Amino acid sequence: MATLSSPGIGSGLDVNSLVNQLIGAERAPTDNRLNRDQSIARTQISAFGMLSSVLSGLQTALDAFKDIGADPSRKTTVADGAGFTASALTTARLGTYGVRVEKLASAQKLQSAAVVSTTQVGYGRLTIQVGTDPAVNVDIAQGQGTLANIRDAINAATGSQGVGASIVHGTAGDVLVLTSSRTGASSALTITTSGGDGKLSVLTTGTGGTMTQVTAASDAEVWVDGVQRISASNHLTDLIDGVTLDLTKAQTGLSFNLTIAADPSSLHTRVDAFVKAYNSAIGTLRTQSAAGGKDSMAGPLSGDATPRAIIQALRSAMGIDYANMATLGLTTAVDGTLTLDGTKLDATLATDPGAVRRSFGDSATYATKLRGTLTAYTGDTGVIASRTTALNASLKRIDDQRAALDRRMALLDADYRRQFTALDSMMAQMQSTSSFLAKQLG
């Protein structure tokens, strides 16, 4: 915007100051209104963001119950040094099992004879097979037959097949080590050669080969209550229904107890987390919509019906399952928050663990009602998203109005300056005429 930086030539008036004051007075009411509307919209967008956050937290707490069955979680107890660890699903039967780990499953490891690192072992094709899996061909070009080159070629060709090659650098020379990543007697390595100069035969498992066995491919042997199980893996998921065993150490001839018991504490933890998330949501809804008073400020959503509607919807959902909620130790306070009687919850879990599922399970009436309520308000097309979109549109309109105001004020500024310039010129002429007349009459 062009401005005059000096007073009028003829009048001595401060044109720049006068124009600025006139423009300021003209735009102040609109500026104040736009600033106020912009501040309110931004504050409300932030408030709706807080509502979305706490309601999403409540949704997360509710989703924690999706996987619960009719029975509570299980906890497993195994003595230290038993040679195995265990975990159990809710489907596992309660009880005690005697477990004895006789052998661990192992993966085969082979090593070659020692050679000088620069030695060209040979060239041609190595064929490596793990158990009965499809064989993998490893081609070694002439002049590329050092152990380092062979190691790299094997790793490039067999990495996805569960075979790894490495080199141990000993005093007597370098040793090529091949290790299968798969345990079990059926996963032994078979290495053959063909083509080339025939010297790669020293790296085979057949006649003429120098590959020696460091660790044999072997199966695990474990006994449960006198029942034997042979397994190619140390990770067993189907030995005992609902139980996963991980074998860690052979304890020949020694049996250790595995105890599976109910673990309602996990359900208690989930209910407690839900209550905290619910109360956080109620508290935030009330704070953001507070009417304010003599000693308190109004919330940014004061007078907005949305927070009150959400609170009412949450309380309504709770009311449809009040009786079962009460058996879980849950009651609603006057302010709409939940109170949890932990002792009563534990007593119910001890005798009727399915009570939690009946209220919070994926198909439970209360959970279904609450989930629908939360989706209606926090979903991509929900109420909060719609309100936020509308507020953002309002901010865009405010920006447009501010830009229009700037354009109008620029035109008005130019108009004022033209008028003052004309006035200044006229006053200069009048002063000149006055001076002329004064001289003539004097």
CSV table of C-alpha atoms in Angstrom, one decimal:
chain,number,residue,atom,x,y,z
A,1,MET,CA,0.0,0.0,0.0
A,2,ALA,CA,1.6,3.4,-1.0
A,3,THR,CA,1.9,5.9,1.8
A,4,LEU,CA,3.0,9.6,2.2
A,5,SER,CA,5.8,9.7,4.6
A,6,SER,CA,5.8,13.5,5.1
A,7,PRO,CA,3.3,16.2,6.1
A,8,GLY,CA,1.4,18.0,3.4
A,9,ILE,CA,3.6,20.5,1.5
A,10,GLY,CA,1.1,23.3,1.6
A,11,SER,CA,-1.0,22.7,4.7
A,12,GLY,CA,1.5,21.3,7.1
A,13,LEU,CA,-1.0,18.5,8.0
A,14,ASP,CA,0.4,15.0,8.9
A,15,VAL,CA,-1.4,13.3,6.0
A,16,ASN,CA,0.1,9.8,6.8
A,17,SER,CA,-1.1,9.9,10.4
A,18,LEU,CA,-4.5,11.1,9.5
A,19,VAL,CA,-5.0,8.4,6.9
A,20,ASN,CA,-3.8,5.7,9.2
A,21,GLN,CA,-6.1,6.8,11.9
A,22,LEU,CA,-9.1,6.9,9.5
A,23,ILE,CA,-8.2,3.5,8.1
A,24,GLY,CA,-7.7,2.0,11.6
A,25,ALA,CA,-11.1,3.4,12.8
A,26,GLU,CA,-12.8,2.0,9.7
A,27,ARG,CA,-11.4,-1.5,9.9
A,28,ALA,CA,-11.3,-2.0,13.7
A,29,PRO,CA,-14.9,-3.3,14.1
A,30,THR,CA,-14.6,-5.8,11.4
A,31,ASP,CA,-11.0,-6.8,12.5
A,32,ASN,CA,-12.2,-7.3,16.1
A,33,ARG,CA,-15.2,-9.4,14.9
A,34,LEU,CA,-13.0,-11.6,12.7
A,35,ASN,CA,-10.4,-12.0,15.4
A,36,ARG,CA,-13.0,-13.0,17.9
A,37,ASP,CA,-14.7,-15.5,15.5
A,38,GLN,CA,-11.3,-16.9,14.6
A,39,SER,CA,-10.2,-17.4,18.2
A,40,ILE,CA,-13.5,-19.1,19.0
A,41,ALA,CA,-13.4,-21.4,16.0
A,42,ARG,CA,-9.8,-22.5,16.8
A,43,THR,CA,-10.5,-23.0,20.5
A,44,GLN,CA,-13.5,-25.2,19.6
A,45,ILE,CA,-11.5,-27.2,17.0
A,46,SER,CA,-9.0,-27.9,19.8
A,47,ALA,CA,-11.8,-28.8,22.2
A,48,PHE,CA,-13.4,-31.3,19.7
A,49,GLY,CA,-9.9,-32.7,19.2
A,50,MET,CA,-9.7,-33.4,23.0
A,51,LEU,CA,-13.1,-35.0,22.9
A,52,SER,CA,-12.1,-37.3,20.0
A,53,SER,CA,-8.9,-38.2,21.9
A,54,VAL,CA,-10.6,-39.3,25.2
A,55,LEU,CA,-13.3,-41.1,23.3
A,56,SER,CA,-10.7,-42.9,21.2
A,57,GLY,CA,-9.1,-43.9,24.5
A,58,LEU,CA,-12.4,-45.3,25.7
A,59,GLN,CA,-12.7,-47.2,22.5
A,60,THR,CA,-9.2,-48.7,23.0
A,61,ALA,CA,-10.1,-49.7,26.6
A,62,LEU,CA,-13.3,-51.4,25.3
A,63,ASP,CA,-11.5,-53.2,22.5
A,64,ALA,CA,-9.2,-54.8,25.1
A,65,PHE,CA,-12.2,-57.1,25.9
A,66,LYS,CA,-12.7,-58.4,22.4
A,67,ASP,CA,-10.6,-61.5,22.8
A,68,ILE,CA,-11.9,-62.7,26.1
A,69,GLY,CA,-13.7,-66.1,26.2
A,70,ALA,CA,-16.1,-67.5,28.7
A,71,ASP,CA,-13.2,-68.3,31.0
A,72,PRO,CA,-10.5,-65.9,32.4
A,73,SER,CA,-7.0,-65.9,31.2
A,74,ARG,CA,-4.6,-68.6,32.3
A,75,LYS,CA,-1.3,-68.4,34.2
A,76,THR,CA,1.3,-71.1,34.0
A,77,THR,CA,3.7,-72.0,36.8
A,78,VAL,CA,7.0,-73.8,36.0
A,79,ALA,CA,9.9,-74.4,38.4
A,80,ASP,CA,13.2,-72.7,37.6
A,81,GLY,CA,15.6,-74.9,35.8
A,82,ALA,CA,12.8,-77.2,34.5
A,83,GLY,CA,14.2,-77.0,31.0
A,84,PHE,CA,11.0,-75.5,29.4
A,85,THR,CA,8.7,-72.5,29.6
A,86,ALA,CA,5.0,-72.5,29.0
A,87,SER,CA,2.1,-70.2,28.2
A,88,ALA,CA,-1.6,-71.0,28.0
A,89,LEU,CA,-4.7,-69.8,26.2
A,90,THR,CA,-8.1,-69.4,27.9
A,91,THR,CA,-9.1,-72.8,26.3
A,92,ALA,CA,-6.4,-74.7,28.3
A,93,ARG,CA,-7.8,-77.0,31.0
A,94,LEU,CA,-6.9,-76.2,34.6
A,95,GLY,CA,-4.6,-78.7,36.2
A,96,THR,CA,-1.0,-79.9,36.7
A,97,TYR,CA,1.1,-81.9,34.2
A,98,GLY,CA,4.4,-83.7,34.8
A,99,VAL,CA,6.9,-82.7,32.0
A,100,ARG,CA,10.3,-84.3,31.3
A,101,VAL,CA,12.6,-82.9,28.6
A,102,GLU,CA,14.9,-85.7,27.5
A,103,LYS,CA,16.4,-84.2,24.4
A,104,LEU,CA,16.4,-80.9,22.6
A,105,ALA,CA,15.9,-80.6,18.9
A,106,SER,CA,19.1,-79.3,17.1
A,107,ALA,CA,20.1,-78.0,13.7
A,108,GLN,CA,23.0,-79.6,11.8
A,109,LYS,CA,26.3,-77.8,11.6
A,110,LEU,CA,29.1,-78.9,9.3
A,111,GLN,CA,32.7,-77.7,8.9
A,112,SER,CA,35.4,-78.2,6.3
A,113,ALA,CA,39.1,-78.9,6.6
A,114,ALA,CA,41.3,-75.9,7.2
A,115,VAL,CA,42.9,-74.2,4.2
A,116,VAL,CA,44.9,-71.1,3.6
A,117,SER,CA,42.6,-68.1,3.0
A,118,THR,CA,44.0,-67.5,-0.5
A,119,THR,CA,43.7,-71.1,-1.7
A,120,GLN,CA,41.5,-71.8,-4.7
A,121,VAL,CA,39.5,-74.7,-3.5
A,122,GLY,CA,38.0,-75.4,-6.9
A,123,TYR,CA,35.2,-74.4,-9.2
A,124,GLY,CA,32.0,-75.9,-10.5
A,125,ARG,CA,28.6,-76.4,-9.0
A,126,LEU,CA,27.7,-77.2,-5.4
A,127,THR,CA,24.1,-78.5,-4.7
A,128,ILE,CA,22.8,-78.0,-1.2
A,129,GLN,CA,19.6,-79.6,0.1
A,130,VAL,CA,17.9,-79.3,3.5
A,131,GLY,CA,16.1,-82.5,4.3
A,132,THR,CA,13.7,-83.3,1.4
A,133,ASP,CA,13.3,-79.6,0.4
A,134,PRO,CA,14.1,-78.6,-3.2
A,135,ALA,CA,17.9,-78.5,-3.7
A,136,VAL,CA,19.7,-75.2,-4.4
A,137,ASN,CA,22.5,-74.9,-6.9
A,138,VAL,CA,25.5,-72.7,-6.1
A,139,ASP,CA,27.8,-72.0,-9.1
A,140,ILE,CA,31.4,-71.2,-8.4
A,141,ALA,CA,33.3,-69.6,-11.3
A,142,GLN,CA,36.9,-70.5,-12.2
A,143,GLY,CA,39.2,-68.2,-10.2
A,144,GLN,CA,36.5,-67.5,-7.6
A,145,GLY,CA,37.0,-70.6,-5.5
A,146,THR,CA,38.4,-69.1,-2.3
A,147,LEU,CA,36.5,-70.0,0.9
A,148,ALA,CA,35.4,-66.3,1.2
A,149,ASN,CA,33.9,-66.4,-2.3
A,150,ILE,CA,32.3,-69.7,-1.8
A,151,ARG,CA,30.8,-68.5,1.5
A,152,ASP,CA,29.3,-65.4,-0.2
A,153,ALA,CA,27.9,-67.5,-3.1
A,154,ILE,CA,26.3,-69.9,-0.7
A,155,ASN,CA,24.7,-67.2,1.4
A,156,ALA,CA,23.4,-65.4,-1.7
A,157,ALA,CA,21.8,-68.6,-3.1
A,158,THR,CA,20.6,-70.3,0.1
A,159,GLY,CA,19.7,-67.5,2.5
A,160,SER,CA,16.0,-68.0,2.1
A,161,GLN,CA,16.4,-71.8,2.3
A,162,GLY,CA,17.6,-71.7,5.9
A,163,VAL,CA,21.3,-72.4,5.3
A,164,GLY,CA,24.0,-70.1,6.5
A,165,ALA,CA,27.7,-70.1,5.6
A,166,SER,CA,30.5,-68.5,7.7
A,167,ILE,CA,34.3,-68.8,8.1
A,168,VAL,CA,36.2,-69.5,11.3
A,169,HIS,CA,39.8,-68.2,11.0
A,170,GLY,CA,42.0,-70.7,12.9
A,171,THR,CA,45.7,-71.0,13.4
A,172,ALA,CA,45.9,-73.9,11.0
A,173,GLY,CA,43.8,-72.0,8.4
A,174,ASP,CA,40.3,-71.0,7.5
A,175,VAL,CA,37.4,-73.3,8.0
A,176,LEU,CA,34.1,-73.1,6.2
A,177,VAL,CA,31.1,-73.7,8.5
A,178,LEU,CA,27.6,-74.5,7.2
A,179,THR,CA,24.6,-74.3,9.6
A,180,SER,CA,21.0,-75.2,9.0
A,181,SER,CA,18.5,-72.9,10.7
A,182,ARG,CA,16.0,-75.7,10.9
A,183,THR,CA,16.0,-78.2,13.7
A,184,GLY,CA,15.1,-81.8,13.5
A,185,ALA,CA,16.5,-85.1,12.2
A,186,SER,CA,14.7,-84.7,8.9
A,187,SER,CA,16.5,-81.4,8.2
A,188,ALA,CA,20.0,-82.8,7.7
A,189,LEU,CA,22.2,-81.2,5.0
A,190,THR,CA,23.1,-83.0,1.8
A,191,ILE,CA,25.9,-81.4,-0.3
A,192,THR,CA,27.0,-82.7,-3.7
A,193,THR,CA,29.1,-81.3,-6.6
A,194,SER,CA,29.1,-81.5,-10.3
A,195,GLY,CA,31.0,-80.0,-13.3
A,196,GLY,CA,34.1,-77.8,-13.0
A,197,ASP,CA,37.4,-79.3,-11.9
A,198,GLY,CA,35.9,-81.7,-9.4
A,199,LYS,CA,37.9,-80.2,-6.5
A,200,LEU,CA,34.8,-78.8,-4.8
A,201,SER,CA,34.1,-82.4,-3.8
A,202,VAL,CA,36.1,-81.7,-0.6
A,203,LEU,CA,33.1,-79.5,0.5
A,204,THR,CA,30.5,-82.3,0.0
A,205,THR,CA,29.0,-84.7,2.5
A,206,GLY,CA,29.7,-87.7,0.3
A,207,THR,CA,32.7,-89.8,-0.4
A,208,GLY,CA,35.9,-87.7,-0.7
A,209,GLY,CA,34.3,-84.8,1.2
A,210,THR,CA,36.1,-83.3,4.2
A,211,MET,CA,32.9,-81.8,5.8
A,212,THR,CA,32.7,-83.1,9.3
A,213,GLN,CA,29.7,-82.8,11.6
A,214,VAL,CA,29.9,-80.5,14.5
A,215,THR,CA,26.3,-80.8,15.6
A,216,ALA,CA,23.9,-83.4,14.4
A,217,ALA,CA,20.4,-82.7,13.2
A,218,SER,CA,18.2,-84.2,15.9
A,219,ASP,CA,14.7,-84.3,17.2
A,220,ALA,CA,13.4,-83.2,20.6
A,221,GLU,CA,12.1,-85.8,23.0
A,222,VAL,CA,9.7,-84.7,25.7
A,223,TRP,CA,7.3,-86.7,28.0
A,224,VAL,CA,4.1,-85.4,29.5
A,225,ASP,CA,2.5,-87.6,32.2
A,226,GLY,CA,4.3,-90.6,30.7
A,227,VAL,CA,3.3,-89.8,27.1
A,228,GLN,CA,6.2,-89.5,24.7
A,229,ARG,CA,6.4,-86.9,22.0
A,230,ILE,CA,9.2,-86.7,19.4
A,231,SER,CA,9.3,-83.3,17.7
A,232,ALA,CA,11.5,-81.6,15.1
A,233,SER,CA,11.1,-78.3,16.9
A,234,ASN,CA,11.7,-77.1,20.4
A,235,HIS,CA,8.5,-75.0,20.1
A,236,LEU,CA,5.4,-77.1,20.6
A,237,THR,CA,1.9,-75.7,20.3
A,238,ASP,CA,-0.1,-78.9,20.0
A,239,LEU,CA,1.3,-81.1,22.7
A,240,ILE,CA,-1.2,-80.1,25.4
A,241,ASP,CA,-4.5,-78.4,24.3
A,242,GLY,CA,-4.3,-74.7,24.6
A,243,VAL,CA,-0.7,-74.8,25.9
A,244,THR,CA,2.6,-73.7,24.2
A,245,LEU,CA,5.8,-75.3,25.4
A,246,ASP,CA,9.3,-74.0,24.5
A,247,LEU,CA,12.0,-76.5,25.4
A,248,THR,CA,15.2,-74.9,26.6
A,249,LYS,CA,17.3,-77.6,28.2
A,250,ALA,CA,17.5,-81.3,28.4
A,251,GLN,CA,16.9,-82.6,31.9
A,252,THR,CA,17.3,-86.4,31.4
A,253,GLY,CA,15.3,-88.4,33.9
A,254,LEU,CA,13.9,-85.4,35.7
A,255,SER,CA,10.2,-84.5,35.6
A,256,PHE,CA,8.9,-81.0,36.6
A,257,ASN,CA,5.4,-79.9,37.2
A,258,LEU,CA,3.6,-77.5,34.9
A,259,THR,CA,0.6,-75.9,36.6
A,260,ILE,CA,-2.2,-74.2,34.7
A,261,ALA,CA,-4.5,-72.0,36.8
A,262,ALA,CA,-7.1,-69.3,36.3
A,263,ASP,CA,-5.8,-65.8,36.2
A,264,PRO,CA,-8.7,-63.3,36.7
A,265,SER,CA,-6.2,-60.5,37.5
A,266,SER,CA,-5.9,-59.7,33.7
A,267,LEU,CA,-9.7,-59.2,33.6
A,268,HIS,CA,-9.6,-57.0,36.7
A,269,THR,CA,-6.8,-54.9,35.0
A,270,ARG,CA,-8.9,-54.5,31.9
A,271,VAL,CA,-12.0,-53.4,33.9
A,272,ASP,CA,-10.0,-51.0,35.9
A,273,ALA,CA,-8.4,-49.5,32.7
A,274,PHE,CA,-11.9,-49.2,31.2
A,275,VAL,CA,-13.2,-47.3,34.3
A,276,LYS,CA,-10.3,-44.9,34.1
A,277,ALA,CA,-10.8,-44.2,30.4
A,278,TYR,CA,-14.6,-43.8,30.9
A,279,ASN,CA,-14.1,-41.3,33.7
A,280,SER,CA,-11.5,-39.4,31.8
A,281,ALA,CA,-14.0,-39.0,28.9
A,282,ILE,CA,-16.8,-37.8,31.2
A,283,GLY,CA,-14.4,-35.4,32.9
A,284,THR,CA,-13.2,-33.9,29.7
A,285,LEU,CA,-16.7,-33.6,28.3
A,286,ARG,CA,-17.9,-31.7,31.4
A,287,THR,CA,-14.8,-29.4,31.4
A,288,GLN,CA,-15.1,-28.5,27.8
A,289,SER,CA,-18.8,-27.8,28.0
A,290,ALA,CA,-18.8,-26.1,31.5
A,291,ALA,CA,-21.2,-23.1,31.7
A,292,GLY,CA,-18.9,-21.1,33.9
A,293,GLY,CA,-19.9,-19.0,36.8
A,294,LYS,CA,-18.7,-16.5,39.4
A,295,ASP,CA,-15.5,-18.4,40.2
A,296,SER,CA,-15.0,-20.5,37.1
A,297,MET,CA,-14.5,-20.0,33.4
A,298,ALA,CA,-16.9,-21.3,30.8
A,299,GLY,CA,-15.6,-24.1,28.6
A,300,PRO,CA,-15.0,-23.6,24.9
A,301,LEU,CA,-18.0,-25.7,24.1
A,302,SER,CA,-20.3,-24.0,26.6
A,303,GLY,CA,-23.8,-24.0,25.1
A,304,ASP,CA,-22.9,-26.6,22.5
A,305,ALA,CA,-25.3,-29.6,22.7
A,306,THR,CA,-22.7,-32.1,21.5
A,307,PRO,CA,-20.9,-32.8,24.8
A,308,ARG,CA,-24.1,-33.1,26.7
A,309,ALA,CA,-25.5,-35.5,24.0
A,310,ILE,CA,-22.4,-37.7,24.3
A,311,ILE,CA,-22.6,-37.8,28.1
A,312,GLN,CA,-26.3,-38.8,27.9
A,313,ALA,CA,-25.5,-41.5,25.3
A,314,LEU,CA,-22.7,-43.0,27.5
A,315,ARG,CA,-25.0,-43.1,30.6
A,316,SER,CA,-27.9,-44.5,28.5
A,317,ALA,CA,-25.6,-47.4,27.3
A,318,MET,CA,-24.6,-48.1,30.9
A,319,GLY,CA,-28.2,-48.3,31.9
A,320,ILE,CA,-29.1,-51.2,29.6
A,321,ASP,CA,-26.8,-53.5,31.6
A,322,TYR,CA,-27.0,-52.0,35.0
A,323,ALA,CA,-27.7,-55.3,36.9
A,324,ASN,CA,-24.7,-57.2,35.5
A,325,MET,CA,-22.5,-54.1,35.9
A,326,ALA,CA,-23.5,-54.0,39.6
A,327,THR,CA,-22.3,-57.6,40.1
A,328,LEU,CA,-18.9,-56.5,38.7
A,329,GLY,CA,-18.7,-53.7,41.3
A,330,LEU,CA,-19.5,-50.9,38.9
A,331,THR,CA,-21.8,-48.1,39.9
A,332,THR,CA,-22.6,-44.7,38.4
A,333,ALA,CA,-21.9,-41.6,40.5
A,334,VAL,CA,-24.1,-38.5,40.4
A,335,ASP,CA,-21.7,-36.7,38.1
A,336,GLY,CA,-21.8,-39.6,35.6
A,337,THR,CA,-18.5,-41.1,36.4
A,338,LEU,CA,-18.0,-44.8,37.3
A,339,THR,CA,-16.9,-46.2,40.6
A,340,LEU,CA,-15.3,-49.6,40.8
A,341,ASP,CA,-15.5,-51.8,43.9
A,342,GLY,CA,-12.4,-54.0,43.3
A,343,THR,CA,-13.2,-56.4,46.1
A,344,LYS,CA,-16.7,-57.1,44.7
A,345,LEU,CA,-15.2,-57.5,41.2
A,346,ASP,CA,-12.6,-60.1,42.4
A,347,ALA,CA,-15.4,-62.0,44.2
A,348,THR,CA,-17.4,-62.2,41.0
A,349,LEU,CA,-14.4,-63.2,38.9
A,350,ALA,CA,-13.7,-66.0,41.4
A,351,THR,CA,-17.2,-67.5,41.0
A,352,ASP,CA,-18.5,-66.3,37.7
A,353,PRO,CA,-15.6,-65.1,35.4
A,354,GLY,CA,-18.0,-65.1,32.4
A,355,ALA,CA,-19.7,-62.0,33.9
A,356,VAL,CA,-17.1,-59.7,32.3
A,357,ARG,CA,-17.7,-61.3,28.9
A,358,ARG,CA,-21.5,-60.8,29.3
A,359,SER,CA,-21.0,-57.0,29.6
A,360,PHE,CA,-17.8,-56.3,27.7
A,361,GLY,CA,-17.4,-59.2,25.3
A,362,ASP,CA,-17.5,-58.4,21.6
A,363,SER,CA,-21.1,-59.4,21.2
A,364,ALA,CA,-22.4,-58.2,24.6
A,365,THR,CA,-25.3,-55.8,24.6
A,366,TYR,CA,-23.5,-53.0,26.5
A,367,ALA,CA,-20.3,-53.3,24.5
A,368,THR,CA,-22.3,-53.3,21.2
A,369,LYS,CA,-24.3,-50.2,22.3
A,370,LEU,CA,-21.2,-48.3,23.5
A,371,ARG,CA,-19.2,-49.2,20.4
A,372,GLY,CA,-22.0,-47.9,18.2
A,373,THR,CA,-22.2,-44.7,20.2
A,374,LEU,CA,-18.4,-44.1,20.0
A,375,THR,CA,-18.4,-44.7,16.3
A,376,ALA,CA,-21.3,-42.3,15.8
A,377,TYR,CA,-19.3,-39.5,17.4
A,378,THR,CA,-15.6,-40.4,16.6
A,379,GLY,CA,-15.9,-42.1,13.2
A,380,ASP,CA,-14.6,-40.6,10.0
A,381,THR,CA,-18.1,-39.4,9.2
A,382,GLY,CA,-19.2,-39.0,12.8
A,383,VAL,CA,-20.5,-35.9,14.7
A,384,ILE,CA,-17.1,-34.7,15.9
A,385,ALA,CA,-15.5,-35.0,12.4
A,386,SER,CA,-18.5,-33.1,10.9
A,387,ARG,CA,-18.3,-30.3,13.5
A,388,THR,CA,-14.5,-30.0,13.0
A,389,THR,CA,-15.0,-29.8,9.2
A,390,ALA,CA,-17.6,-27.1,9.7
A,391,LEU,CA,-15.3,-25.1,12.0
A,392,ASN,CA,-12.4,-25.4,9.5
A,393,ALA,CA,-14.7,-24.1,6.8
A,394,SER,CA,-15.6,-21.2,9.1
A,395,LEU,CA,-11.9,-20.4,9.4
A,396,LYS,CA,-11.6,-20.4,5.7
A,397,ARG,CA,-14.5,-18.0,5.4
A,398,ILE,CA,-12.8,-15.7,8.0
A,399,ASP,CA,-9.6,-15.7,6.0
A,400,ASP,CA,-11.6,-14.8,2.9
A,401,GLN,CA,-13.3,-12.0,4.7
A,402,ARG,CA,-10.0,-10.7,6.1
A,403,ALA,CA,-8.5,-10.7,2.6
A,404,ALA,CA,-11.6,-8.8,1.3
A,405,LEU,CA,-11.2,-6.3,4.1
A,406,ASP,CA,-7.6,-5.8,3.2
A,407,ARG,CA,-8.5,-5.1,-0.4
A,408,ARG,CA,-11.3,-2.7,0.6
A,409,MET,CA,-9.0,-0.9,3.0
A,410,ALA,CA,-6.3,-0.5,0.4
A,411,LEU,CA,-8.8,1.1,-1.9
A,412,LEU,CA,-10.0,3.4,0.9
A,413,ASP,CA,-6.5,4.3,1.8
A,414,ALA,CA,-5.7,5.3,-1.7
A,415,ASP,CA,-8.9,7.3,-1.9
A,416,TYR,CA,-8.2,9.2,1.3
A,417,ARG,CA,-4.7,10.0,0.1
A,418,ARG,CA,-6.0,11.4,-3.2
A,419,GLN,CA,-8.4,13.6,-1.3
A,420,PHE,CA,-5.8,14.8,1.2
A,421,THR,CA,-3.4,15.4,-1.7
A,422,ALA,CA,-6.0,17.5,-3.5
A,423,LEU,CA,-6.7,19.4,-0.3
A,424,ASP,CA,-3.1,20.0,0.3
A,425,SER,CA,-2.6,21.3,-3.2
A,426,MET,CA,-5.6,23.6,-2.9
A,427,MET,CA,-4.3,25.0,0.4
A,428,ALA,CA,-0.9,25.6,-1.1
A,429,GLN,CA,-2.6,27.6,-3.9
A,430,MET,CA,-4.6,29.6,-1.4
A,431,GLN,CA,-1.5,30.3,0.7
A,432,SER,CA,0.3,31.5,-2.5
A,433,THR,CA,-2.7,33.7,-3.4
A,434,SER,CA,-2.8,35.1,0.1
A,435,SER,CA,0.9,36.0,0.1
A,436,PHE,CA,0.5,37.7,-3.3
A,437,LEU,CA,-2.5,39.8,-2.1
A,438,ALA,CA,-0.7,40.7,1.1
A,439,LYS,CA,2.2,42.0,-0.9
A,440,GLN,CA,0.0,44.0,-3.3
A,441,LEU,CA,-2.0,45.5,-0.4
A,442,GLY,CA,1.0,46.1,1.7
